[in-house]
mmCIF file of C-alpha atoms and ligand atoms in Angstrom:
data_model
loop_
_atom_site.group_PDB
_atom_site.id
_atom_site.type_symbol
_atom_site.label_atom_id
_atom_site.label_comp_id
_atom_site.label_asym_id
_atom_site.label_seq_id
_atom_site.Cartn_x
_atom_site.Cartn_y
_atom_site.Cartn_z
ATOM 1 C CA UNK A 21 0.000 0.000 0.000
ATOM 2 C CA UNK A 22 1.469 3.387 -0.945
ATOM 3 C CA UNK A 23 1.245 6.509 1.210
ATOM 4 C CA UNK A 24 -1.843 7.972 -0.470
ATOM 5 C CA UNK A 25 -3.718 4.635 -0.260
ATOM 6 C CA UNK A 26 -2.786 4.394 3.419
ATOM 7 C CA UNK A 27 -4.033 7.945 3.948
ATOM 8 C CA UNK A 28 -7.283 7.263 2.095
ATOM 9 C CA UNK A 29 -7.956 4.340 4.475
ATOM 10 C CA UNK A 30 -7.611 6.420 7.642
ATOM 11 C CA UNK A 31 -11.140 7.058 8.980
ATOM 12 C CA UNK A 32 -11.664 10.773 9.362
ATOM 13 C CA UNK A 33 -13.700 13.174 11.472
ATOM 14 C CA UNK A 34 -14.379 16.910 11.256
ATOM 15 C CA UNK A 35 -15.428 18.759 14.409
ATOM 16 C CA UNK A 36 -15.346 22.241 12.922
ATOM 17 C CA UNK A 37 -17.228 22.966 9.740
ATOM 18 C CA UNK A 38 -19.519 25.942 9.256
ATOM 19 C CA UNK A 39 -22.786 25.254 7.461
ATOM 20 C CA UNK A 40 -21.881 27.597 4.536
ATOM 21 C CA UNK A 41 -25.599 28.023 3.900
ATOM 22 C CA UNK A 42 -25.732 30.005 0.665
ATOM 23 C CA UNK A 43 -22.564 28.278 -0.586
ATOM 24 C CA UNK A 44 -24.195 24.851 -0.296
ATOM 25 C CA UNK A 45 -27.539 26.134 -1.615
ATOM 26 C CA UNK A 46 -25.644 27.312 -4.702
ATOM 27 C CA UNK A 47 -24.062 23.876 -5.173
ATOM 28 C CA UNK A 48 -27.425 22.111 -4.836
ATOM 29 C CA UNK A 49 -29.222 24.560 -7.149
ATOM 30 C CA UNK A 50 -26.422 24.542 -9.746
ATOM 31 C CA UNK A 51 -26.679 20.773 -10.024
ATOM 32 C CA UNK A 52 -30.458 20.926 -10.422
ATOM 33 C CA UNK A 53 -30.346 23.793 -12.922
ATOM 34 C CA UNK A 54 -27.524 22.231 -14.933
ATOM 35 C CA UNK A 55 -25.312 25.290 -14.478
ATOM 36 C CA UNK A 56 -21.821 25.801 -13.118
ATOM 37 C CA UNK A 57 -21.696 26.657 -9.416
ATOM 38 C CA UNK A 58 -20.062 29.893 -8.259
ATOM 39 C CA UNK A 59 -16.307 29.888 -9.010
ATOM 40 C CA UNK A 60 -14.662 29.799 -5.563
ATOM 41 C CA UNK A 61 -11.154 29.282 -6.951
ATOM 42 C CA UNK A 62 -11.467 32.625 -8.768
ATOM 43 C CA UNK A 63 -12.856 34.207 -5.583
ATOM 44 C CA UNK A 64 -9.807 32.996 -3.634
ATOM 45 C CA UNK A 65 -7.392 34.243 -6.295
ATOM 46 C CA UNK A 66 -8.989 37.686 -6.329
ATOM 47 C CA UNK A 67 -9.132 37.869 -2.537
ATOM 48 C CA UNK A 68 -5.487 36.821 -2.163
ATOM 49 C CA UNK A 69 -4.444 39.459 -4.720
ATOM 50 C CA UNK A 70 -6.542 42.264 -3.220
ATOM 51 C CA UNK A 71 -6.404 41.752 0.555
ATOM 52 C CA UNK A 72 -3.262 41.189 2.659
ATOM 53 C CA UNK A 73 -3.042 38.005 4.756
ATOM 54 C CA UNK A 74 -4.136 38.094 8.390
ATOM 55 C CA UNK A 75 -7.126 39.649 10.098
ATOM 56 C CA UNK A 76 -8.291 41.687 7.129
ATOM 57 C CA UNK A 77 -8.428 38.685 4.782
ATOM 58 C CA UNK A 78 -10.055 36.498 7.462
ATOM 59 C CA UNK A 79 -12.847 39.059 7.827
ATOM 60 C CA UNK A 80 -13.864 38.386 4.220
ATOM 61 C CA UNK A 81 -15.004 34.869 5.066
ATOM 62 C CA UNK A 82 -18.719 34.583 4.396
ATOM 63 C CA UNK A 83 -18.806 37.873 2.479
ATOM 64 C CA UNK A 84 -19.780 36.301 -0.837
ATOM 65 C CA UNK A 85 -23.321 34.927 -1.000
ATOM 66 C CA UNK A 86 -23.815 33.385 -4.439
ATOM 67 C CA UNK A 87 -27.575 32.773 -3.982
ATOM 68 C CA UNK A 88 -30.122 34.384 -1.633
ATOM 69 C CA UNK A 89 -30.683 32.678 1.696
ATOM 70 C CA UNK A 90 -34.468 32.829 1.082
ATOM 71 C CA UNK A 91 -34.130 29.404 -0.533
ATOM 72 C CA UNK A 92 -33.803 28.032 2.994
ATOM 73 C CA UNK A 93 -37.552 28.522 3.389
ATOM 74 C CA UNK A 94 -37.985 25.497 1.134
ATOM 75 C CA UNK A 95 -37.727 22.552 3.552
ATOM 76 C CA UNK A 96 -36.609 20.146 0.900
ATOM 77 C CA UNK A 97 -33.768 22.463 -0.203
ATOM 78 C CA UNK A 98 -32.816 23.035 3.427
ATOM 79 C CA UNK A 99 -32.461 19.284 3.926
ATOM 80 C CA UNK A 100 -30.642 18.937 0.586
ATOM 81 C CA UNK A 101 -27.992 21.502 1.468
ATOM 82 C CA UNK A 102 -27.196 19.828 4.797
ATOM 83 C CA UNK A 103 -27.149 16.448 3.050
ATOM 84 C CA UNK A 104 -24.718 17.850 0.442
ATOM 85 C CA UNK A 105 -22.303 18.960 3.162
ATOM 86 C CA UNK A 106 -22.565 15.606 4.956
ATOM 87 C CA UNK A 107 -22.146 13.700 1.673
ATOM 88 C CA UNK A 108 -18.997 15.685 0.797
ATOM 89 C CA UNK A 109 -17.554 14.668 4.133
ATOM 90 C CA UNK A 110 -18.588 11.013 3.893
ATOM 91 C CA UNK A 111 -17.170 10.791 0.352
ATOM 92 C CA UNK A 112 -13.882 12.169 1.723
ATOM 93 C CA UNK A 113 -13.730 9.390 4.317
ATOM 94 C CA UNK A 114 -15.394 11.068 7.294
ATOM 95 C CA UNK A 115 -17.204 8.900 9.832
ATOM 96 C CA UNK A 116 -18.275 11.900 11.854
ATOM 97 C CA UNK A 117 -18.987 15.569 11.219
ATOM 98 C CA UNK A 118 -20.240 18.379 13.444
ATOM 99 C CA UNK A 119 -21.860 21.246 11.572
ATOM 100 C CA UNK A 120 -22.035 24.642 13.231
ATOM 101 C CA UNK A 121 -24.843 26.979 12.321
ATOM 102 C CA UNK A 122 -25.008 30.694 12.914
ATOM 103 C CA UNK A 123 -28.032 32.916 12.873
ATOM 104 C CA UNK A 124 -31.378 31.517 13.811
ATOM 105 C CA UNK A 125 -31.007 28.274 11.854
ATOM 106 C CA UNK A 126 -31.034 25.947 14.852
ATOM 107 C CA UNK A 127 -34.085 27.633 16.359
ATOM 108 C CA UNK A 128 -36.123 27.105 13.200
ATOM 109 C CA UNK A 129 -39.205 24.995 13.867
ATOM 110 C CA UNK A 130 -38.328 21.322 13.594
ATOM 111 C CA UNK A 131 -34.655 22.007 12.869
ATOM 112 C CA UNK A 132 -33.335 18.757 14.332
ATOM 113 C CA UNK A 133 -35.982 16.710 12.500
ATOM 114 C CA UNK A 134 -34.796 18.206 9.200
ATOM 115 C CA UNK A 135 -31.134 17.754 10.179
ATOM 116 C CA UNK A 136 -31.721 14.083 11.017
ATOM 117 C CA UNK A 137 -33.593 13.658 7.718
ATOM 118 C CA UNK A 138 -30.473 14.894 5.880
ATOM 119 C CA UNK A 139 -28.296 12.546 7.921
ATOM 120 C CA UNK A 140 -30.578 9.580 7.179
ATOM 121 C CA UNK A 141 -30.479 10.351 3.428
ATOM 122 C CA UNK A 142 -26.679 10.319 3.423
ATOM 123 C CA UNK A 143 -26.497 7.188 5.584
ATOM 124 C CA UNK A 144 -28.337 5.165 2.920
ATOM 125 C CA UNK A 145 -25.183 5.623 0.814
ATOM 126 C CA UNK A 146 -22.603 6.020 3.622
ATOM 127 C CA UNK A 147 -23.903 3.986 6.586
ATOM 128 C CA UNK A 148 -20.867 4.778 8.767
ATOM 129 C CA UNK A 149 -21.464 8.528 8.805
ATOM 130 C CA UNK A 150 -22.836 10.287 11.874
ATOM 131 C CA UNK A 151 -23.512 14.016 12.078
ATOM 132 C CA UNK A 152 -24.384 16.503 14.810
ATOM 133 C CA UNK A 153 -25.363 20.172 14.835
ATOM 134 C CA UNK A 154 -23.904 23.052 16.875
ATOM 135 C CA UNK A 155 -25.242 26.565 17.355
ATOM 136 C CA UNK A 156 -22.966 29.598 17.199
ATOM 137 C CA UNK A 157 -23.545 32.228 19.866
ATOM 138 C CA UNK A 158 -22.254 35.499 18.453
ATOM 139 C CA UNK A 159 -21.254 38.640 20.387
ATOM 140 C CA UNK A 160 -22.906 37.554 23.646
ATOM 141 C CA UNK A 161 -21.080 40.288 25.582
ATOM 142 C CA UNK A 162 -22.139 43.091 23.275
ATOM 143 C CA UNK A 163 -25.856 42.333 23.215
ATOM 144 C CA UNK A 164 -26.548 40.314 26.391
ATOM 145 C CA UNK A 165 -30.349 40.490 26.154
ATOM 146 C CA UNK A 166 -30.399 39.108 22.634
ATOM 147 C CA UNK A 167 -27.819 36.467 23.595
ATOM 148 C CA UNK A 168 -29.976 35.389 26.554
ATOM 149 C CA UNK A 169 -32.992 34.931 24.279
ATOM 150 C CA UNK A 170 -30.945 32.898 21.821
ATOM 151 C CA UNK A 171 -29.540 30.853 24.710
ATOM 152 C CA UNK A 172 -33.123 30.005 25.812
ATOM 153 C CA UNK A 173 -33.801 28.738 22.286
ATOM 154 C CA UNK A 174 -30.582 26.694 22.277
ATOM 155 C CA UNK A 175 -31.426 25.073 25.617
ATOM 156 C CA UNK A 176 -34.838 24.119 24.185
ATOM 157 C CA UNK A 177 -33.140 22.791 21.027
ATOM 158 C CA UNK A 178 -30.839 20.679 23.225
ATOM 159 C CA UNK A 179 -33.888 18.657 24.241
ATOM 160 C CA UNK A 180 -34.501 17.956 20.546
ATOM 161 C CA UNK A 181 -30.919 16.874 19.868
ATOM 162 C CA UNK A 182 -28.804 20.005 19.361
ATOM 163 C CA UNK A 183 -25.326 18.813 20.371
ATOM 164 C CA UNK A 184 -23.307 21.868 21.270
ATOM 165 C CA UNK A 185 -22.455 25.545 21.277
ATOM 166 C CA UNK A 186 -19.662 27.533 19.674
ATOM 167 C CA UNK A 187 -18.809 31.043 20.896
ATOM 168 C CA UNK A 188 -17.747 33.829 18.520
ATOM 169 C CA UNK A 189 -17.029 37.301 19.865
ATOM 170 C CA UNK A 190 -15.060 40.484 19.389
ATOM 171 C CA UNK A 191 -12.352 41.537 19.790
ATOM 172 C CA UNK A 192 -10.995 38.260 18.471
ATOM 173 C CA UNK A 193 -7.267 39.033 18.195
ATOM 174 C CA UNK A 194 -7.003 40.854 21.544
ATOM 175 C CA UNK A 195 -8.506 39.849 24.905
ATOM 176 C CA UNK A 196 -12.312 39.964 24.945
ATOM 177 C CA UNK A 197 -14.603 40.269 27.974
ATOM 178 C CA UNK A 198 -15.764 36.716 28.758
ATOM 179 C CA UNK A 199 -18.040 37.563 31.719
ATOM 180 C CA UNK A 200 -21.367 37.091 29.971
ATOM 181 C CA UNK A 201 -20.126 34.174 27.890
ATOM 182 C CA UNK A 202 -19.099 32.306 31.086
ATOM 183 C CA UNK A 203 -22.580 32.874 32.508
ATOM 184 C CA UNK A 204 -24.192 31.435 29.371
ATOM 185 C CA UNK A 205 -21.709 28.557 29.293
ATOM 186 C CA UNK A 206 -22.864 27.429 32.737
ATOM 187 C CA UNK A 207 -26.439 27.232 31.456
ATOM 188 C CA UNK A 208 -25.372 25.342 28.336
ATOM 189 C CA UNK A 209 -23.282 22.883 30.327
ATOM 190 C CA UNK A 210 -26.257 22.259 32.678
ATOM 191 C CA UNK A 211 -28.401 21.529 29.607
ATOM 192 C CA UNK A 212 -25.886 18.891 28.489
ATOM 193 C CA UNK A 213 -24.605 20.869 25.516
ATOM 194 C CA UNK A 214 -20.955 20.506 24.500
ATOM 195 C CA UNK A 215 -19.025 23.770 24.449
ATOM 196 C CA UNK A 216 -16.324 25.061 22.137
ATOM 197 C CA UNK A 217 -15.144 28.565 21.252
ATOM 198 C CA UNK A 218 -13.171 30.182 18.476
ATOM 199 C CA UNK A 219 -9.861 31.460 19.888
ATOM 200 C CA UNK A 220 -6.167 31.654 19.132
ATOM 201 C CA UNK A 221 -6.548 31.876 15.373
ATOM 202 C CA UNK A 222 -4.898 35.295 14.892
ATOM 203 C CA UNK A 223 -2.915 35.584 18.134
ATOM 204 C CA UNK A 224 -2.577 33.952 21.568
ATOM 205 C CA UNK A 225 -5.347 36.247 22.880
ATOM 206 C CA UNK A 226 -8.405 34.558 24.423
ATOM 207 C CA UNK A 227 -6.908 31.045 24.502
ATOM 208 C CA UNK A 228 -6.467 31.044 28.297
ATOM 209 C CA UNK A 229 -9.904 32.627 28.855
ATOM 210 C CA UNK A 230 -11.520 30.035 26.580
ATOM 211 C CA UNK A 231 -9.671 27.147 28.243
ATOM 212 C CA UNK A 232 -11.063 28.249 31.629
ATOM 213 C CA UNK A 233 -14.638 28.637 30.407
ATOM 214 C CA UNK A 234 -17.152 26.500 32.386
ATOM 215 C CA UNK A 235 -17.937 23.310 30.475
ATOM 216 C CA UNK A 236 -15.591 24.049 27.565
ATOM 217 C CA UNK A 237 -13.697 21.016 26.271
ATOM 218 C CA UNK A 238 -12.569 22.225 22.829
ATOM 219 C CA UNK A 239 -11.211 25.319 21.098
ATOM 220 C CA UNK A 240 -11.693 26.194 17.439
ATOM 221 C CA UNK A 241 -8.179 26.805 16.061
ATOM 222 C CA UNK A 242 -6.102 27.697 19.161
ATOM 223 C CA UNK A 243 -2.993 27.162 17.029
ATOM 224 C CA UNK A 244 -1.186 30.245 18.339
ATOM 225 C CA UNK A 245 -0.822 28.332 21.634
ATOM 226 C CA UNK A 246 2.130 26.634 19.939
ATOM 227 C CA UNK A 247 4.124 29.858 20.404
ATOM 228 C CA UNK A 248 3.663 29.768 24.205
ATOM 229 C CA UNK A 249 4.683 26.721 26.310
ATOM 230 C CA UNK A 250 2.506 27.910 29.229
ATOM 231 C CA UNK A 251 -0.582 27.961 27.019
ATOM 232 C CA UNK A 252 0.171 24.496 25.669
ATOM 233 C CA UNK A 253 0.537 23.257 29.243
ATOM 234 C CA UNK A 254 -2.792 24.864 30.169
ATOM 235 C CA UNK A 255 -4.525 23.080 27.270
ATOM 236 C CA UNK A 256 -2.981 19.746 28.268
ATOM 237 C CA UNK A 257 -3.807 20.227 31.975
ATOM 238 C CA UNK A 258 -7.428 21.101 31.241
ATOM 239 C CA UNK A 259 -7.824 18.393 28.590
ATOM 240 C CA UNK A 260 -8.832 20.879 25.887
ATOM 241 C CA UNK A 261 -8.890 19.526 22.323
ATOM 242 C CA UNK A 262 -7.999 21.831 19.428
ATOM 243 C CA UNK A 263 -9.927 21.884 16.152
ATOM 244 C CA UNK A 264 -7.141 22.669 13.656
ATOM 245 C CA UNK A 265 -7.997 23.914 10.174
ATOM 246 C CA UNK A 266 -4.764 23.858 8.190
ATOM 247 C CA UNK A 267 -5.960 25.078 4.774
ATOM 248 C CA UNK A 268 -7.915 27.830 6.489
ATOM 249 C CA UNK A 269 -4.861 29.003 8.486
ATOM 250 C CA UNK A 270 -2.731 28.814 5.353
ATOM 251 C CA UNK A 271 -5.096 30.717 3.057
ATOM 252 C CA UNK A 272 -5.832 33.485 5.541
ATOM 253 C CA UNK A 273 -2.155 33.769 6.512
ATOM 254 C CA UNK A 274 -2.779 33.866 10.245
ATOM 255 C CA UNK A 275 0.586 32.458 11.363
ATOM 256 C CA UNK A 276 3.043 34.972 9.902
ATOM 257 C CA UNK A 277 5.658 34.383 12.613
ATOM 258 C CA UNK A 278 6.005 30.704 11.681
ATOM 259 C CA UNK A 279 7.366 29.305 8.432
ATOM 260 C CA UNK A 280 5.464 26.059 8.937
ATOM 261 C CA UNK A 281 2.145 25.238 10.570
ATOM 262 C CA UNK A 282 2.780 24.243 14.234
ATOM 263 C CA UNK A 283 0.482 21.190 14.195
ATOM 264 C CA UNK A 284 3.322 18.750 14.871
ATOM 265 C CA UNK A 285 4.666 20.964 17.663
ATOM 266 C CA UNK A 286 1.255 20.855 19.359
ATOM 267 C CA UNK A 287 1.038 17.072 18.996
ATOM 268 C CA UNK A 288 4.543 16.641 20.418
ATOM 269 C CA UNK A 289 3.636 18.852 23.390
ATOM 270 C CA UNK A 290 0.785 16.444 24.163
ATOM 271 C CA UNK A 291 -2.061 18.747 23.083
ATOM 272 C CA UNK A 292 -5.024 16.768 21.703
ATOM 273 C CA UNK A 293 -5.607 17.967 18.145
ATOM 274 C CA UNK A 294 -8.238 17.204 15.528
ATOM 275 C CA UNK A 295 -8.460 18.302 11.890
ATOM 276 C CA UNK A 296 -11.161 20.456 10.347
ATOM 277 C CA UNK A 297 -12.257 21.979 7.052
ATOM 278 C CA UNK A 298 -13.842 25.104 8.634
ATOM 279 C CA UNK A 299 -15.315 26.520 5.387
ATOM 280 C CA UNK A 300 -14.688 23.829 2.767
ATOM 281 C CA UNK A 301 -16.626 25.368 -0.136
ATOM 282 C CA UNK A 302 -14.995 28.787 0.140
ATOM 283 C CA UNK A 303 -11.561 27.286 0.838
ATOM 284 C CA UNK A 304 -11.787 24.513 -1.759
ATOM 285 C CA UNK A 305 -10.855 21.790 0.698
ATOM 286 C CA UNK A 306 -12.148 18.442 1.994
ATOM 287 C CA UNK A 307 -11.452 16.602 5.228
ATOM 288 C CA UNK A 308 -9.300 14.167 3.206
ATOM 289 C CA UNK A 309 -7.144 17.082 2.008
ATOM 290 C CA UNK A 310 -6.775 18.282 5.596
ATOM 291 C CA UNK A 311 -5.442 14.857 6.629
ATOM 292 C CA UNK A 312 -3.077 14.909 3.614
ATOM 293 C CA UNK A 313 -1.923 18.391 4.660
ATOM 294 C CA UNK A 314 -1.231 17.070 8.179
ATOM 295 C CA UNK A 315 0.722 14.140 6.695
ATOM 296 C CA UNK A 316 2.816 16.618 4.705
ATOM 297 C CA UNK A 317 3.679 18.344 8.003
ATOM 298 C CA UNK A 318 5.060 15.082 9.366
ATOM 299 C CA UNK A 319 2.140 13.310 11.056
ATOM 300 C CA UNK A 320 2.366 9.544 10.627
ATOM 301 C CA UNK A 321 -0.558 7.312 9.661
ATOM 302 C CA UNK A 322 -0.748 6.192 13.313
ATOM 303 C CA UNK A 323 -0.834 9.800 14.482
ATOM 304 C CA UNK A 324 -3.555 10.608 11.940
ATOM 305 C CA UNK A 325 -5.623 7.678 13.179
ATOM 306 C CA UNK A 326 -5.049 9.079 16.676
ATOM 307 C CA UNK A 327 -6.357 12.440 15.481
ATOM 308 C CA UNK A 328 -9.653 10.779 14.504
ATOM 309 C CA UNK A 329 -9.806 9.036 17.896
ATOM 310 C CA UNK A 330 -9.216 12.414 19.574
ATOM 311 C CA UNK A 331 -12.180 13.725 17.585
ATOM 312 C CA UNK A 332 -14.494 10.909 18.636
ATOM 313 C CA UNK A 333 -13.391 11.307 22.259
ATOM 314 C CA UNK A 334 -14.105 15.066 22.077
ATOM 315 C CA UNK A 335 -17.277 14.737 19.986
ATOM 316 C CA UNK A 336 -20.480 16.371 21.217
ATOM 317 C CA UNK A 337 -22.601 13.294 20.630
ATOM 318 C CA UNK A 338 -24.335 10.711 22.799
ATOM 319 C CA UNK A 339 -22.427 7.767 24.328
ATOM 320 C CA UNK A 340 -24.500 5.403 22.127
ATOM 321 C CA UNK A 341 -23.517 7.252 18.963
ATOM 322 C CA UNK A 342 -19.881 7.464 20.101
ATOM 323 C CA UNK A 343 -19.835 3.699 20.560
ATOM 324 C CA UNK A 344 -21.294 3.233 17.062
ATOM 325 C CA UNK A 345 -18.698 5.577 15.536
ATOM 326 C CA UNK A 346 -15.862 3.796 17.366
ATOM 327 C CA UNK A 347 -17.160 0.436 16.120
ATOM 328 C CA UNK A 348 -17.124 1.894 12.598
ATOM 329 C CA UNK A 349 -13.498 3.024 13.020
ATOM 330 C CA UNK A 350 -12.450 -0.445 14.127
ATOM 331 C CA UNK A 351 -14.280 -2.059 11.217
HETATM 332 ZN ZN1 ZN B 29 -14.596 28.520 12.289
#
């Protein structure tokens, strides 16, 4: 077996993918209408030429909406776009994917029923795939009343199967005020929701605050911790798993002080890492490409298999589903 065959056989998992709502609607509609989908490679080329790497380029994520979001009103299209994302992952070797949704998507009437319908559709073709949904709580500190209302909805959705919460906030590259987010996190943890937060993508800011958040077990990105031994020790001590998105970090140029991505350095320091596509349509990546990227940085096949096990261990899914996913990995 050559290296690429060995890599293809590694079961994969993605704990950090955004729903990319209009991006996936465009893909689904393009196929139905027999037209080409929006040209994301051209979008990336233009963005890279026009906007310098770092914060400014990162802020352009989500700025292009190729089709109106109104299409989401059509239940069948809504299911189809989630199924398309899940199918892309399953076809790339994923056994598990967690999809995070911003806005009011998860509080839509019957959201989890529609999400499970998409999952069931994909499982007829890829029976090993499992999927869960996360809600993104945005700017909780800046609009606490609105955040509290959304939190009520998320706690209700937890009873219907919503798996977890992701926190996004500003400032992102300097220390934010976590007071209100901690308060919400306690409620989410009591409701049995898994908790993650974006941090450490542009700088080391917010990594320590995130790691100490009540109920938090994962951090989205967190890669700047590799520049600070104390932060890496904090992540290890608190058992925090990082969701690393290599193509995303590379394209947005968020690690200018390093000539190579520090994934291997994190692994060698004992930090639990997983791999993620983040925004696969916009970035032109798949979870298989992320594993190949990690292999190119020096991770062995055994380490990559370990990365998937880290993901299952850190997954925001039920013990029954975890056992089923683990059985699938062993098969
Ligand atoms: Zn993200």
